[in-house]
Coordinates of C-alpha atoms in Angstrom, one line a residue:
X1 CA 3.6 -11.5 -11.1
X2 CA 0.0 -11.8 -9.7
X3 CA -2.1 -14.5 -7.5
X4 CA -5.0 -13.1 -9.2
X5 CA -8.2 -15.1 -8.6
X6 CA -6.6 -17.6 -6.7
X7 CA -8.6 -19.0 -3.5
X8 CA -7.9 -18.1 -0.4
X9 CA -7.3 -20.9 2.8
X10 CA -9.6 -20.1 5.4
X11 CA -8.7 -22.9 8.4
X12 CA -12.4 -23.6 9.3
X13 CA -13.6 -23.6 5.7
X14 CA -11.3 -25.5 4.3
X15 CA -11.5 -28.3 6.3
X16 CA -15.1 -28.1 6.3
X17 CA -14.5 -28.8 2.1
X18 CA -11.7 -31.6 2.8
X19 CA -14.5 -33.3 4.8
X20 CA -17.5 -32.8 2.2
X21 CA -14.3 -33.8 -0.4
X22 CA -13.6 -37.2 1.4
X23 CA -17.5 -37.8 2.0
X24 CA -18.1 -37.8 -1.5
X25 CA -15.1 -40.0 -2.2
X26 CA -13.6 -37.4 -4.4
X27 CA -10.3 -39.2 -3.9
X28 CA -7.7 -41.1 -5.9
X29 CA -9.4 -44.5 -5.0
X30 CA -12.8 -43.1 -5.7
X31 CA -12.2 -41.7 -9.0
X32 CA -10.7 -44.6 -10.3
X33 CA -14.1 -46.7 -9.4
X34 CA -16.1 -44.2 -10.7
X35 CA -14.4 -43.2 -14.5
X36 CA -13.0 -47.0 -14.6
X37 CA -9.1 -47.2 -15.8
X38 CA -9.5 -46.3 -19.2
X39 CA -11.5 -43.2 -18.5
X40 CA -9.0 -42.5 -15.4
X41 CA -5.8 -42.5 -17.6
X42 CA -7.1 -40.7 -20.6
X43 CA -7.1 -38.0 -17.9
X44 CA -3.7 -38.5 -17.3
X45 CA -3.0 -37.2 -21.1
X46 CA -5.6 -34.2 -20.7
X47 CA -8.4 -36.4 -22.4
X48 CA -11.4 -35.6 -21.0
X49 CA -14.0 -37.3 -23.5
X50 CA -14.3 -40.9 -21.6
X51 CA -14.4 -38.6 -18.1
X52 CA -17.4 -36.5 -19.6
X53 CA -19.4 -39.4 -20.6
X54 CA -18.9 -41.3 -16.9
X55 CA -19.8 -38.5 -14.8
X56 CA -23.6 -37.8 -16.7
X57 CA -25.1 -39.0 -13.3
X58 CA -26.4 -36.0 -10.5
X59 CA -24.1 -37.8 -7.6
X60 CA -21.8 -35.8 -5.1
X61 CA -18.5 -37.2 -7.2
X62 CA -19.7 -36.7 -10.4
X63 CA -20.2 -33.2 -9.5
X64 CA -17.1 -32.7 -8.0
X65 CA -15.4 -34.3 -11.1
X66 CA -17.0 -32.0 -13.8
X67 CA -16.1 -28.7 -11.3
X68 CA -12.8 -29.5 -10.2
X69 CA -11.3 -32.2 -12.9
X70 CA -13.1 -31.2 -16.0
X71 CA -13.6 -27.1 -15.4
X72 CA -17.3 -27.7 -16.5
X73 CA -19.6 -25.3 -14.7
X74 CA -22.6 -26.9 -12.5
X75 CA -26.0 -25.7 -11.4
X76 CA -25.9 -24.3 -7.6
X77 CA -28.7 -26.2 -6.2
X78 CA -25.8 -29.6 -7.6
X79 CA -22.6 -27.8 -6.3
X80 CA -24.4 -27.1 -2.8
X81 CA -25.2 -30.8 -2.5
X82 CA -22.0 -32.0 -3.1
X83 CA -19.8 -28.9 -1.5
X84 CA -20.7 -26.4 1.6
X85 CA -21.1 -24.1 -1.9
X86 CA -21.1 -20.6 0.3
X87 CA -18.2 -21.0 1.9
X88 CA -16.1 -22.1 -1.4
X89 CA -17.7 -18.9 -3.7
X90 CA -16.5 -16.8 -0.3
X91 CA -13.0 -17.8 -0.8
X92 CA -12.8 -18.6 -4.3
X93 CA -13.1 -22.3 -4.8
X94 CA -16.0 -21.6 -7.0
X95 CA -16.8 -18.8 -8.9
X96 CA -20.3 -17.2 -10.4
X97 CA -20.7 -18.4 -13.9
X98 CA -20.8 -15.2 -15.8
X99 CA -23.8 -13.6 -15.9
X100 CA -26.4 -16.7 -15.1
X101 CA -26.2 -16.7 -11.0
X102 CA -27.6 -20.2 -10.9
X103 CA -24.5 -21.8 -12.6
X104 CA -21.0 -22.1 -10.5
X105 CA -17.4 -23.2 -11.8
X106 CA -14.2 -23.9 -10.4
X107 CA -11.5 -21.1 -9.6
X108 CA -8.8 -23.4 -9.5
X109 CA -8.1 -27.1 -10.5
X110 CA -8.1 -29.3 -7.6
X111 CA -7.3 -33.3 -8.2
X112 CA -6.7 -36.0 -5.9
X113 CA -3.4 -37.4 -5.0
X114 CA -3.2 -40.8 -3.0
X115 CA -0.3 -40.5 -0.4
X116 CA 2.7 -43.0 0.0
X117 CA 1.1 -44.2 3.0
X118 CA -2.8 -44.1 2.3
X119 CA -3.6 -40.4 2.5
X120 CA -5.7 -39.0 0.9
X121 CA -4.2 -35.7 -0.6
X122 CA -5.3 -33.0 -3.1
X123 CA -2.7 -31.0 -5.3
X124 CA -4.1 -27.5 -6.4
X125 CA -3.1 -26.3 -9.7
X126 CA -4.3 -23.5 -12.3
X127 CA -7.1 -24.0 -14.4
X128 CA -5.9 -26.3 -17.6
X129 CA -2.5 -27.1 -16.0
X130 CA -3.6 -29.7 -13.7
X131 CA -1.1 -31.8 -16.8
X132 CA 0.1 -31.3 -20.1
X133 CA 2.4 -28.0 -19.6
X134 CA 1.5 -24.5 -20.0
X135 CA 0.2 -25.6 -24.1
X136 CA -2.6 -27.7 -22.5
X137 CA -4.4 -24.7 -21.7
X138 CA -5.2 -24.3 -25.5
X139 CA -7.7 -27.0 -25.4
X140 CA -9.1 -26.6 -22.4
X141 CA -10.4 -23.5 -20.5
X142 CA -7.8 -21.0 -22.0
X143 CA -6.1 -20.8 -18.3
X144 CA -7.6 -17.7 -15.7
X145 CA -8.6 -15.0 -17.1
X146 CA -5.8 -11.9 -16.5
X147 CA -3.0 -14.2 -15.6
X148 CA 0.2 -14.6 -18.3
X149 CA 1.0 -17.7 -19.5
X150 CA 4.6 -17.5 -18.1
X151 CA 3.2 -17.5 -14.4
X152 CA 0.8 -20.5 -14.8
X153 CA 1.2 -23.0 -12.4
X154 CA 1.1 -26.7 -13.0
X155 CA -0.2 -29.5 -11.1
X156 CA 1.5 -33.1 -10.2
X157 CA 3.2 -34.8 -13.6
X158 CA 5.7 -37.5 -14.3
X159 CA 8.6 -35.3 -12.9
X160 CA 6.6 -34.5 -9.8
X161 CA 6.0 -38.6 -9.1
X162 CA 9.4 -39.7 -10.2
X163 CA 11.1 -37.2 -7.4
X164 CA 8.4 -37.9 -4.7
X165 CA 9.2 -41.5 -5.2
X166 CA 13.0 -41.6 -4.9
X167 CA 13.5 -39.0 -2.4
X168 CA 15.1 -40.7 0.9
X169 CA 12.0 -40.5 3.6
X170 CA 14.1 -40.9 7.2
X171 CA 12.5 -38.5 9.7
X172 CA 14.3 -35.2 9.4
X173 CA 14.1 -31.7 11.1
X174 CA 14.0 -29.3 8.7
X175 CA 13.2 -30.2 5.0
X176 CA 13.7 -27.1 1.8
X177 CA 11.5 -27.9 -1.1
X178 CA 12.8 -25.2 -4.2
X179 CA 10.7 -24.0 -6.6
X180 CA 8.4 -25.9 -4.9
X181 CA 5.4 -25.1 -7.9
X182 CA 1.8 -26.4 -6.6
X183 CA 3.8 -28.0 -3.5
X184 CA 4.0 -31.8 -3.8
X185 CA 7.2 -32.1 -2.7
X186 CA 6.7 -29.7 0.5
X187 CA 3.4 -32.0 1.1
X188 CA 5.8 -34.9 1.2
X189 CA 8.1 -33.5 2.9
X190 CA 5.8 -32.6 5.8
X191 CA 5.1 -35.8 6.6
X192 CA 8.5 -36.7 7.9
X193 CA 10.4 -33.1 8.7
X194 CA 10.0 -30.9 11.5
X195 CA 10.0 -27.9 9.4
X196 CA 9.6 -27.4 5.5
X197 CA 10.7 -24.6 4.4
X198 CA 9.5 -24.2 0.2
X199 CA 10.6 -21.5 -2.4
X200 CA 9.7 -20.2 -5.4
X201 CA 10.3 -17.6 -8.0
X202 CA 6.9 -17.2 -8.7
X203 CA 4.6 -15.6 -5.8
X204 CA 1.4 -17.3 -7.5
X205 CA 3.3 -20.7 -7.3
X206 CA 3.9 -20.2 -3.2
X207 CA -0.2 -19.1 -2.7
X208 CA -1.0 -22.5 -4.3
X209 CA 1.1 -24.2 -2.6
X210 CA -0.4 -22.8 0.9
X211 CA -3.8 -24.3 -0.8
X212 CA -2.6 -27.5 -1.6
X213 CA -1.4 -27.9 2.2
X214 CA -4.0 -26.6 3.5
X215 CA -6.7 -28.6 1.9
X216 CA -4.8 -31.8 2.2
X217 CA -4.9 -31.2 6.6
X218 CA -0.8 -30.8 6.3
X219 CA 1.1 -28.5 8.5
X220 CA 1.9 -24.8 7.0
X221 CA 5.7 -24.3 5.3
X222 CA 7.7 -20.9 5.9
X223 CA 6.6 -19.8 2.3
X224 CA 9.5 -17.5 0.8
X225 CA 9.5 -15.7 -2.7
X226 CA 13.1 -16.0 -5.2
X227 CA 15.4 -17.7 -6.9
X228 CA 17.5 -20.6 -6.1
X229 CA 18.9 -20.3 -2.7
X230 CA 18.6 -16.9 -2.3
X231 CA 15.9 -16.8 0.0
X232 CA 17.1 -19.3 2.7
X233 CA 21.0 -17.3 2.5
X234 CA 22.8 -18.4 5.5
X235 CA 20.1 -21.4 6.4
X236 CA 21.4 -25.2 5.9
X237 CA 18.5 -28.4 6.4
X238 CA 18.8 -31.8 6.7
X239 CA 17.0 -32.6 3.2
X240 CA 16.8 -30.2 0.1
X241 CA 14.5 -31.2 -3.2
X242 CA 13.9 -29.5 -6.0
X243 CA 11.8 -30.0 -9.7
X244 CA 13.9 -27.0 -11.2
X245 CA 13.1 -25.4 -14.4
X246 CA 16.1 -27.6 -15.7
X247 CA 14.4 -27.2 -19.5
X248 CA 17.7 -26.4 -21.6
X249 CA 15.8 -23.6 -23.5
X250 CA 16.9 -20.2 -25.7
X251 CA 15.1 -18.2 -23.7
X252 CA 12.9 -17.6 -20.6
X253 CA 9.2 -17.6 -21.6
X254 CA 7.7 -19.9 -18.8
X255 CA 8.4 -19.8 -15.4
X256 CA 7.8 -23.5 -14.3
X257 CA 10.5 -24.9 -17.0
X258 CA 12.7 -22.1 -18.0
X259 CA 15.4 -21.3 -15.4
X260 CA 16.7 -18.3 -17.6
X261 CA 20.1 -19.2 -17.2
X262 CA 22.4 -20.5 -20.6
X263 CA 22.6 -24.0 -21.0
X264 CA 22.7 -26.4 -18.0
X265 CA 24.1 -23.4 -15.9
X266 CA 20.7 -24.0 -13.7
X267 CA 21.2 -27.4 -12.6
X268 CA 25.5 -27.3 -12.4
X269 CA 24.3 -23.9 -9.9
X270 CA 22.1 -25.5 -8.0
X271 CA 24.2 -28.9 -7.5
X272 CA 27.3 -26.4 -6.8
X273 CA 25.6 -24.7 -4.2
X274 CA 24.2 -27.6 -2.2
X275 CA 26.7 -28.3 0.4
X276 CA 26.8 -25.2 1.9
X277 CA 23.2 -25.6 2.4
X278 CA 22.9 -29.1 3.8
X279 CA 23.8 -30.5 7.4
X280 CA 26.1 -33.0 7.7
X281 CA 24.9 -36.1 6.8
X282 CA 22.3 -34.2 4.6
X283 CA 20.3 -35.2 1.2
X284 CA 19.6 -33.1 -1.8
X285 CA 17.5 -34.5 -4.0
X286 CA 16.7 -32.6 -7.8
X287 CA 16.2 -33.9 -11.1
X288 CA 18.1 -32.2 -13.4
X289 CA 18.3 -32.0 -17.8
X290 CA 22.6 -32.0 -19.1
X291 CA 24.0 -31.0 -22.3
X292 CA 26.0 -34.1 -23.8
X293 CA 28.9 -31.8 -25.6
X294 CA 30.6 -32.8 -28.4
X295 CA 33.7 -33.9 -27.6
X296 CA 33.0 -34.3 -23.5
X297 CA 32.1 -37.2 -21.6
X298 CA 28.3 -36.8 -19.7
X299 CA 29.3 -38.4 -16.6
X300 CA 32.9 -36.5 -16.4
X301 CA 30.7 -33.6 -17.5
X302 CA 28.4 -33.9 -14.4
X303 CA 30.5 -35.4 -12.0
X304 CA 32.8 -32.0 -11.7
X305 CA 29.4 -30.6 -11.0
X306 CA 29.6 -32.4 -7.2
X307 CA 31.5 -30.1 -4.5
X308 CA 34.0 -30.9 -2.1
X309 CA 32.5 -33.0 0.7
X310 CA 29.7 -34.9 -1.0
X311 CA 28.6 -37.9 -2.2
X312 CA 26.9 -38.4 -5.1
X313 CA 24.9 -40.5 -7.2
X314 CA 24.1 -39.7 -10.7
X315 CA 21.8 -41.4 -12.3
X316 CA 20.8 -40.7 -16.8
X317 CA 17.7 -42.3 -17.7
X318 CA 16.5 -41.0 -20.9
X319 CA 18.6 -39.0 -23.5
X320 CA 17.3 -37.1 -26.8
X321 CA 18.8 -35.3 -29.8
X322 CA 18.5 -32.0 -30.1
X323 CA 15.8 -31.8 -32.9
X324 CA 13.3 -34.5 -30.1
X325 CA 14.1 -31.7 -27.2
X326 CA 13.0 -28.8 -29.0
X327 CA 9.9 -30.4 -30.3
X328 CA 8.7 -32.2 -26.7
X329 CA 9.4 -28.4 -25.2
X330 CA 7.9 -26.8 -28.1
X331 CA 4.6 -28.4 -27.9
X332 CA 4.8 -28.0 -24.3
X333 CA 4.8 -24.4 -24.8
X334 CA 1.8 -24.9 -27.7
X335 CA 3.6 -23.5 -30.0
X336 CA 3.0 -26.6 -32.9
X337 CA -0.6 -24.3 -32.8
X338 CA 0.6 -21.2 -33.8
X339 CA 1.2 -20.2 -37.6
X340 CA 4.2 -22.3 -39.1
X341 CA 6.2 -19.5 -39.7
X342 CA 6.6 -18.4 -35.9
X343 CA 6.8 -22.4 -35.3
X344 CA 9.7 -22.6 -37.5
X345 CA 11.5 -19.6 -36.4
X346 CA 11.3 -20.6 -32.9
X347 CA 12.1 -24.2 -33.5
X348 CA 15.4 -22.5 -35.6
X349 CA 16.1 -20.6 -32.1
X350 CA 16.5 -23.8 -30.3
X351 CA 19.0 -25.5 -32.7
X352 CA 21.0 -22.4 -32.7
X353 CA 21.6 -22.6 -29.3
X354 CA 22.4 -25.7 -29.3
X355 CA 24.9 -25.4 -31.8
X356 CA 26.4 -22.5 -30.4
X357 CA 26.9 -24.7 -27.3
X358 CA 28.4 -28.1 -29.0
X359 CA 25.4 -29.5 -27.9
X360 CA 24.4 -33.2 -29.5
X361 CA 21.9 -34.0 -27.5
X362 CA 20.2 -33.5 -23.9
X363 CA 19.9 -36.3 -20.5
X364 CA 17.2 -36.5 -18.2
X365 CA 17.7 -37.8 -14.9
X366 CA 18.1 -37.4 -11.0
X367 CA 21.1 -36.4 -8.8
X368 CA 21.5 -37.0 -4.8
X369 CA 23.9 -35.7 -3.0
X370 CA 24.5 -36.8 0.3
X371 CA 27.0 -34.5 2.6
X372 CA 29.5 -36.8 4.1
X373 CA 32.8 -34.8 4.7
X374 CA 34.7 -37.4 3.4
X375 CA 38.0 -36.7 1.8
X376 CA 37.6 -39.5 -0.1
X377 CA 34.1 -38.5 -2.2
X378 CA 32.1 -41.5 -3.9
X379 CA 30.8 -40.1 -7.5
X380 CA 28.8 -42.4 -9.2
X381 CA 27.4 -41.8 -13.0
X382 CA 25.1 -44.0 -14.6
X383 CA 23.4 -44.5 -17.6
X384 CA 20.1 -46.8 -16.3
X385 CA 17.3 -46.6 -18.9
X386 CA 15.6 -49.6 -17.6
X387 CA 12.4 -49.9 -15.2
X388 CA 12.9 -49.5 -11.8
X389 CA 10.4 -50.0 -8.6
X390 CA 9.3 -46.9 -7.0
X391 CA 9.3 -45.8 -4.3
X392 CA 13.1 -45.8 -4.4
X393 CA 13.7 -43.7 -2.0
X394 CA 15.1 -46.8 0.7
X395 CA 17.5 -47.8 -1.6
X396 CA 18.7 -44.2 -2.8
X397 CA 19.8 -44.3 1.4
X398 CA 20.8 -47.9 1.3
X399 CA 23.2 -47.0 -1.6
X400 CA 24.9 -44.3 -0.1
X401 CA 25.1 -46.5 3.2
X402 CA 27.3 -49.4 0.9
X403 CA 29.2 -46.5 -0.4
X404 CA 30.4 -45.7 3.5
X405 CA 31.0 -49.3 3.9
X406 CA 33.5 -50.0 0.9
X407 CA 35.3 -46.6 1.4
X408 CA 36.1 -48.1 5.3
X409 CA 36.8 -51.4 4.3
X410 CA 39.6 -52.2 2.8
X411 CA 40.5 -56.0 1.1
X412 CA 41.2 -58.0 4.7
X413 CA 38.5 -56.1 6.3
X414 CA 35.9 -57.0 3.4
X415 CA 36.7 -60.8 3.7
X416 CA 36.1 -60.7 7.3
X417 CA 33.1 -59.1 6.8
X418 CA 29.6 -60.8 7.0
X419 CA 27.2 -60.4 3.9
X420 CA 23.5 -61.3 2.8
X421 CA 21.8 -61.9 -0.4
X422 CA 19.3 -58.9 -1.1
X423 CA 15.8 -59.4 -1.0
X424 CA 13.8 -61.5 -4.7
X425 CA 17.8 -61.6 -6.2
X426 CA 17.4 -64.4 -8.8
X427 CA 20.0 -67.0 -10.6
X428 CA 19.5 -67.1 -14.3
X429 CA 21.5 -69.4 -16.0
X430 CA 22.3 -68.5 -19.7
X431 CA 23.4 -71.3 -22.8
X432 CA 22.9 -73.1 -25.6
X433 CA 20.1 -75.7 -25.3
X434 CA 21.3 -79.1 -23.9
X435 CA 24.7 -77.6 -23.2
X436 CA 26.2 -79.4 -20.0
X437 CA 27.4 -76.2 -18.5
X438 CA 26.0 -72.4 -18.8
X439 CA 27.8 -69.9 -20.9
X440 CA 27.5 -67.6 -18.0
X441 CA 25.3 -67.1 -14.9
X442 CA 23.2 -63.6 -14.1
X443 CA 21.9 -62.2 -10.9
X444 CA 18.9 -60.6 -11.3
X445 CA 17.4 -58.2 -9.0
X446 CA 13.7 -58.0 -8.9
X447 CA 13.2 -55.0 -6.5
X448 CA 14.9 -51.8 -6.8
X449 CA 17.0 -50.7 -9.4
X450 CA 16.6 -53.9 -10.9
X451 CA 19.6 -54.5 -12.1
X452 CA 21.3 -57.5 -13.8
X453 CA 24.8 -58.6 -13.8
X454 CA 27.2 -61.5 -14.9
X455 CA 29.0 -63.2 -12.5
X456 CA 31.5 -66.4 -12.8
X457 CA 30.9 -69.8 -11.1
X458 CA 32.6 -68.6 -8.0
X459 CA 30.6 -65.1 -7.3
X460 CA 27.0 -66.9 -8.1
X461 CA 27.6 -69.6 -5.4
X462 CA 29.4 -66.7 -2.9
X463 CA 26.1 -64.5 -3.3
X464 CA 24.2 -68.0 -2.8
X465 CA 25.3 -69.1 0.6
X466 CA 25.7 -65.4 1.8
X467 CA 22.8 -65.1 5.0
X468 CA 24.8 -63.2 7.3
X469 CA 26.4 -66.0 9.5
X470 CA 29.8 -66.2 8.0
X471 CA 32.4 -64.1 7.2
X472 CA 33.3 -63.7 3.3
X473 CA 36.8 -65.2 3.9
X474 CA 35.9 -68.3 5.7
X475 CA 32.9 -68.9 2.4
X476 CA 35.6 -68.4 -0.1
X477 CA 37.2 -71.3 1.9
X478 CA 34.9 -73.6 1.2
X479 CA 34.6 -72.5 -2.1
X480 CA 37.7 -73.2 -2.9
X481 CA 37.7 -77.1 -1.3
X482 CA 34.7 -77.2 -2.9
X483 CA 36.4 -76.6 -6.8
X484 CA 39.7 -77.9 -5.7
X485 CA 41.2 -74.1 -5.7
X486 CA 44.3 -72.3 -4.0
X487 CA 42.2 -70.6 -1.1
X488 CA 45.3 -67.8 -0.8
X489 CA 44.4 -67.0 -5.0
X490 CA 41.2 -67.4 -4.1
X491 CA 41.1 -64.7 -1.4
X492 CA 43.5 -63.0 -3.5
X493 CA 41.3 -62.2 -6.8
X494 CA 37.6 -62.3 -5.8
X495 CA 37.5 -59.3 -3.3
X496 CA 37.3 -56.6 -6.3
X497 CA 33.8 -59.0 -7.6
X498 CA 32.5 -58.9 -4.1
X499 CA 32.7 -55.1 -3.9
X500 CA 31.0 -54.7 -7.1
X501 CA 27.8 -57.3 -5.5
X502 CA 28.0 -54.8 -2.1
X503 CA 28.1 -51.7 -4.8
X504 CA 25.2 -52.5 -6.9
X505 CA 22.9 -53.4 -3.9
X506 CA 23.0 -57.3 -4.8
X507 CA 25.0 -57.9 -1.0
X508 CA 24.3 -56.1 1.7
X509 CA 26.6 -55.8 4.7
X510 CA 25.8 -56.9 8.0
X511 CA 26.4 -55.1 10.9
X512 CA 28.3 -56.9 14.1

């Protein structure tokens, strides 16, 4: 493995190019006013056409987009106005164009990445792999010269954002990010932990990941080379995420998807091994791909994943046959551009594995894991294929925070408990037109998860009048004078509903 041609991060340089970076505007917020939407999401699919044609203008941005976006190369006398050009061809930002000295070109990809709080960020990538996987390079620049495809490294994708955004952000003291890749995730991470400690396999993936922090003014990471936990033995944190090479493939051929271990064996490892690396109280945070085997149910599948001592929350949210998975991770890999025969044969390779392995189909989705020593463990598996509002991360903690609630409270203790309606819940009532009374009633959650749920007469006006100043008992009280209802039967049968409300996040407990 190599970090051939890769810049290096002098301190005084490189913030000399973050501040010619941010005086241009070369920013999320800028590049979207300059290319317009359209132009700014074709990007976003490794369409550069619409890009090409808005940056034909001499400006500091528009240079700065054709170097570092679109890997065009640039007259010097442009790049120097836009860049402090010396100091970026003396640590490898920019490169001589071949043998004409006055043209210059990017050595890396560099693209701008607004922060969850404003910040403005930039996420450094190889050549071609800013997104798309490793087959992107095919259209674009052909990747850097000397480096195999299987050490490429890619830049932030839809995997990258959908982590960032539900990983739990309290403030932290030490923070692992594994296989950390171009180092989003550390970058995060650094905002709220003491120390970040990030890992990879690939020695190329941990030198861009020093760039990425360095040119986005964040504090360095204890950068350590290998595989899965094997580099921090003996170490636990207080928060552990991790974009794994979770692809369910037949072989190894690229690092950044391919874990090189049969099956799911990756991801079960990896969830296995978790508690002995967390504190107590501690989050990991991963997403993860799972066989669905025939004959075995997904969520008892990946609950026995979870070890002793840990809540956890499993949550599916896309699932696709066998034949869809080989051909997304096929033309990942560009192999629908080589000759159909080798297509074919390797496409064959996947559904052989997958048959060998019982395997009807493969889910994608997150796991948190939350250490709570509890002898009691709360294992939750979900299918939820439905938009959701990111960033989740406050309710990935708020949902763990229920889960201590019910697991303390038991039936008495719930009804003398206070509740309050969750923030933009909403009533819906559903029937036939004209009808005198609804069919049934739904809550609707409109932040979130976003999740919907029936309820009867009773539970709607509970979750109605719930702000915090009464305790559930003495409500269900006047519920039941209210409908001319036993209140003992009343207190008797409606507890189980109300734990289901505090369990999917419509009720939330209030402390006192």
């Amino acid at each position: 493995m190599s970090t051939t041609h890769l810049p290096t991060a002098d301190p005084a340089r490189t913030a000399r190019l973050r501040e010619a970076l941010l005086a241009a505007a070369f920013t999320a917020d800028g590049l979207l006013d300059l290319l317009g939407a359209s132009a700014y999401a074709a990007l976003a699919r490794s369409e550069t056409v619409p890009a090409l044609r808005a940056t034909r203008g001499d400006g500091p941005l528009e240079t700065l987009v054709r170097l570092f976006l679109l890997q065009r190369p640039v007259p010097y006398a442009r790049a120097a106005a836009a860049l402090p050009v010396d100091d970026c061809l003396a640590d490898g930002w920019l490169v001589r164009e071949g043998a004409d000295e006055g043209l210059v070109r990017a050595g890396v990809d560099v693209r701008p990445y607004g922060g969850p709080e404003g910040q403005d960020w930039w996420i450094v990538s190889d050549l071609g792999c800013a997104v798309g996987g490793a087959g992107g390079i095919a259209g674009g620049t052909g990747g850097p010269a000397g480096v195999e495809r299987s050490e490429l490294v890619l830049g932030v994708g839809g995997a990258s954002t959908t982590l960032a955004g539900i990983t739990v952000r309290t403030p932290v003291g030490s923070a692992l990010d594994l296989g950390t890749g171009s180092g989003i995730q550390a970058l995060h991470a650094a905002q709220h932990a003491g120390r970040v400690t990030a890992t990879d396999l690939n020695p190329r993936a941990l030198h861009i990941t020093r760039l990425t922090l360095a040119l986005s003014g964040a504090p360095e990471a204890d950068l350590r080379q290998g595989s899965l936990f094997e580099p921090v033995a003996g170490e636990t944190f207080d928060l552990i995420v991790s974009n794994p090479p979770f692809v369910i493939s037949p072989g190894a051929r690229l690092t950044y998807r391919d874990g090189g271990m049969g099956g799911d064996d990756l991801c079960r490892t990896l969830v296995r091994q978790a508690a002995d690396r967390l504190n107590d109280g501690g989050y990991c945070q991963l997403l993860a791909n799972w066989q669905h085997v025939e004959g075995e149910d997904w969520r008892e599948r990946i609950s026995s994943w979870v070890p002793s001592g840990c809540d956890a929350w499993i949550v599916q949210r896309e699932v696709q046959d066998v034949a869809q998975y080989a051909e997304l991770w096929l033309r990942d890999a560009g192999d629908h551009r080589t000759a159909p025969q080798e297509y074919a044969a390797r496409y064959d390779a996947w559904l052989e594995e997958f048959e060998a392995r019982k395997t009807k189909g493969v889910g994608f989705g997150w796991i948190t894991l939350r250490k709570s020593g509890s002898d009691r463990p709360s294992v939750v598996a979900e299918e939820w294929p439905h938009p959701i509002e990111q960033p989740l991360g406050a309710t990935v903690r708020a949902h763990f925070e229920r889960q201590d609630f019910l697991r303390t409270h038991d039936d008495a203790a719930l009804l003398a408990a206070r509740f309050k309606l969750a923030d933009e819940v909403v009533q819906e009532q559903v029937g036939l037109p004209g009808a005198e009374d609804p069919e049934h009633v739904v809550l609707r959650q409109n932040r979130g998860m976003r999740r919907a749920t029936k309820v009867d007469t009773v539970g709607a006006g509970f979750a109605g009048v719930c702000d915090g100043s009464l305790p559930a008992g003495r409500i269900l009280d006047a519920i039941a004078q209210l409908l001319g209802e036993d209140p003992v039967l009343l207190r008797d049968r409606t507890p189980e509903a109300i734990r289901m409300l505090v369990e999917q996040g419509f009720l939330t407990p209030v402390a006192g």
